[in-house]
XYZ file of C-alpha atoms in Angstrom:
139
model
C 7.517 0.742 11.516
C 10.232 2.686 9.729
C 12.282 1.340 6.817
C 15.116 2.818 4.746
C 14.128 3.518 1.144
C 15.655 0.351 -0.292
C 13.645 -1.922 -2.577
C 15.265 -5.065 -1.184
C 13.692 -4.312 2.217
C 10.149 -4.544 0.848
C 10.211 -8.274 1.606
C 10.271 -7.309 5.303
C 7.130 -5.269 4.746
C 5.510 -8.246 3.018
C 6.291 -10.539 5.975
C 4.893 -8.036 8.479
C 1.770 -7.720 6.339
C 1.395 -11.522 6.347
C 1.629 -11.616 10.139
C -0.935 -8.833 10.558
C -3.339 -10.528 8.132
C -3.036 -13.781 10.075
C -3.967 -11.925 13.272
C -6.944 -10.431 11.441
C -8.098 -13.902 10.398
C -7.894 -13.102 6.686
C -7.930 -16.031 4.279
C -5.047 -16.738 1.900
C -6.491 -14.770 -1.038
C -7.204 -11.707 1.085
C -3.756 -11.930 2.678
C -2.145 -12.057 -0.769
C -4.155 -9.035 -1.894
C -3.142 -7.027 1.168
C 0.502 -8.006 0.698
C 0.482 -6.919 -2.938
C -1.120 -3.590 -2.068
C 1.266 -2.898 0.817
C 4.382 -3.810 -1.171
C 3.185 -1.625 -4.044
C 2.609 1.314 -1.684
C 6.095 0.778 -0.244
C 7.571 0.573 -3.743
C 5.946 3.893 -4.625
C 7.337 5.495 -1.461
C 10.859 4.254 -2.260
C 10.885 4.914 -6.011
C 8.726 7.988 -6.402
C 8.587 9.604 -2.971
C 12.245 9.212 -2.031
C 13.813 8.575 -5.449
C 15.554 5.503 -3.935
C 17.484 7.656 -1.459
C 18.316 5.075 1.233
C 19.128 7.851 3.698
C 15.384 8.604 3.836
C 13.042 6.316 5.749
C 9.401 5.729 4.928
C 6.897 4.880 7.652
C 4.251 2.167 7.724
C 1.496 1.735 10.300
C -0.949 -1.155 10.508
C -4.226 -0.363 12.305
C -6.413 -3.372 13.064
C -10.126 -2.834 13.689
C -12.880 -5.423 14.164
C -14.239 -4.771 10.654
C -11.170 -3.703 8.662
C -7.425 -3.303 8.365
C -5.937 0.096 7.588
C -2.361 0.488 6.391
C -0.820 3.962 6.422
C 2.320 4.619 4.369
C 4.163 7.923 4.728
C 7.021 9.306 2.668
C 8.605 12.738 2.317
C 7.924 13.045 -1.403
C 6.149 16.012 -2.930
C 3.279 13.889 -4.187
C 1.740 13.755 -7.634
C -1.216 14.987 -9.659
C -4.090 12.533 -9.136
C -5.659 13.778 -12.389
C -2.754 12.228 -14.314
C -3.273 8.750 -12.835
C -4.596 6.338 -15.459
C -7.738 4.779 -13.935
C -7.521 1.504 -15.876
C -4.163 0.362 -17.221
C -5.791 -2.685 -18.846
C -7.394 -0.658 -21.639
C -5.800 -1.176 -25.085
C -4.172 2.266 -25.193
C -2.386 1.666 -21.859
C -1.756 -2.068 -22.018
C 1.924 -1.701 -22.903
C 2.732 1.335 -20.750
C 5.956 0.728 -18.837
C 4.840 2.666 -15.756
C 1.681 3.638 -13.949
C 0.459 0.278 -12.701
C 1.117 0.732 -8.975
C -2.002 2.651 -7.997
C -4.112 0.390 -10.207
C -2.691 -2.651 -8.384
C -3.344 -1.076 -4.971
C -6.923 -0.225 -5.935
C -7.467 -3.727 -7.316
C -6.182 -5.375 -4.138
C -7.759 -3.128 -1.504
C -11.278 -1.922 -0.771
C -10.205 1.713 -0.535
C -7.030 3.630 -1.387
C -6.593 7.319 -0.642
C -3.727 9.772 -0.920
C -3.125 13.072 0.781
C -0.276 15.474 0.183
C 1.284 18.110 2.414
C 4.577 19.912 2.905
C 5.619 16.948 5.080
C 5.120 14.475 2.224
C 2.688 11.907 0.888
C 0.299 9.827 2.991
C -1.279 6.749 1.417
C -4.028 4.827 3.212
C -4.982 1.308 2.142
C -8.141 -0.272 3.579
C -9.085 -3.944 3.438
C -12.466 -4.800 4.916
C -12.895 -8.003 6.856
C -15.301 -10.320 5.029
C -18.786 -10.397 6.552
C -19.091 -12.846 9.400
C -15.353 -12.866 10.140
C -15.127 -10.277 12.909
C -12.210 -11.202 15.162
C -12.424 -10.624 18.888
C -8.736 -9.735 19.237
C -8.465 -7.104 16.455
């Protein structure tokens, strides 16, 4: 799926995420977590990767497996220094920071979040494991 870098289109991404989570058999809480993580990854692609340049599209892929859901988000941004990411924005010294919550939110909502950077741009992978005993036959 390809979307122009416009924040108002992130609701489309949220609806697609909801549909995919339903197919995966995720419960409401898990579906909400996935949606929050996906929208945050999309927000980062639009705001940081593409600097809100609507002429640039970012790409999203949903990969459904029997035991997990993987979401891949690609943008053409140059990336960032992972060493500068605040690991816990809830600590007193970071509680009132105006920025820097996106990766924390993604990590809180998903079981695994990874980033890779290349000349082509930034690739973010979000993973949400299917709860034990909820393997779907159609995933």
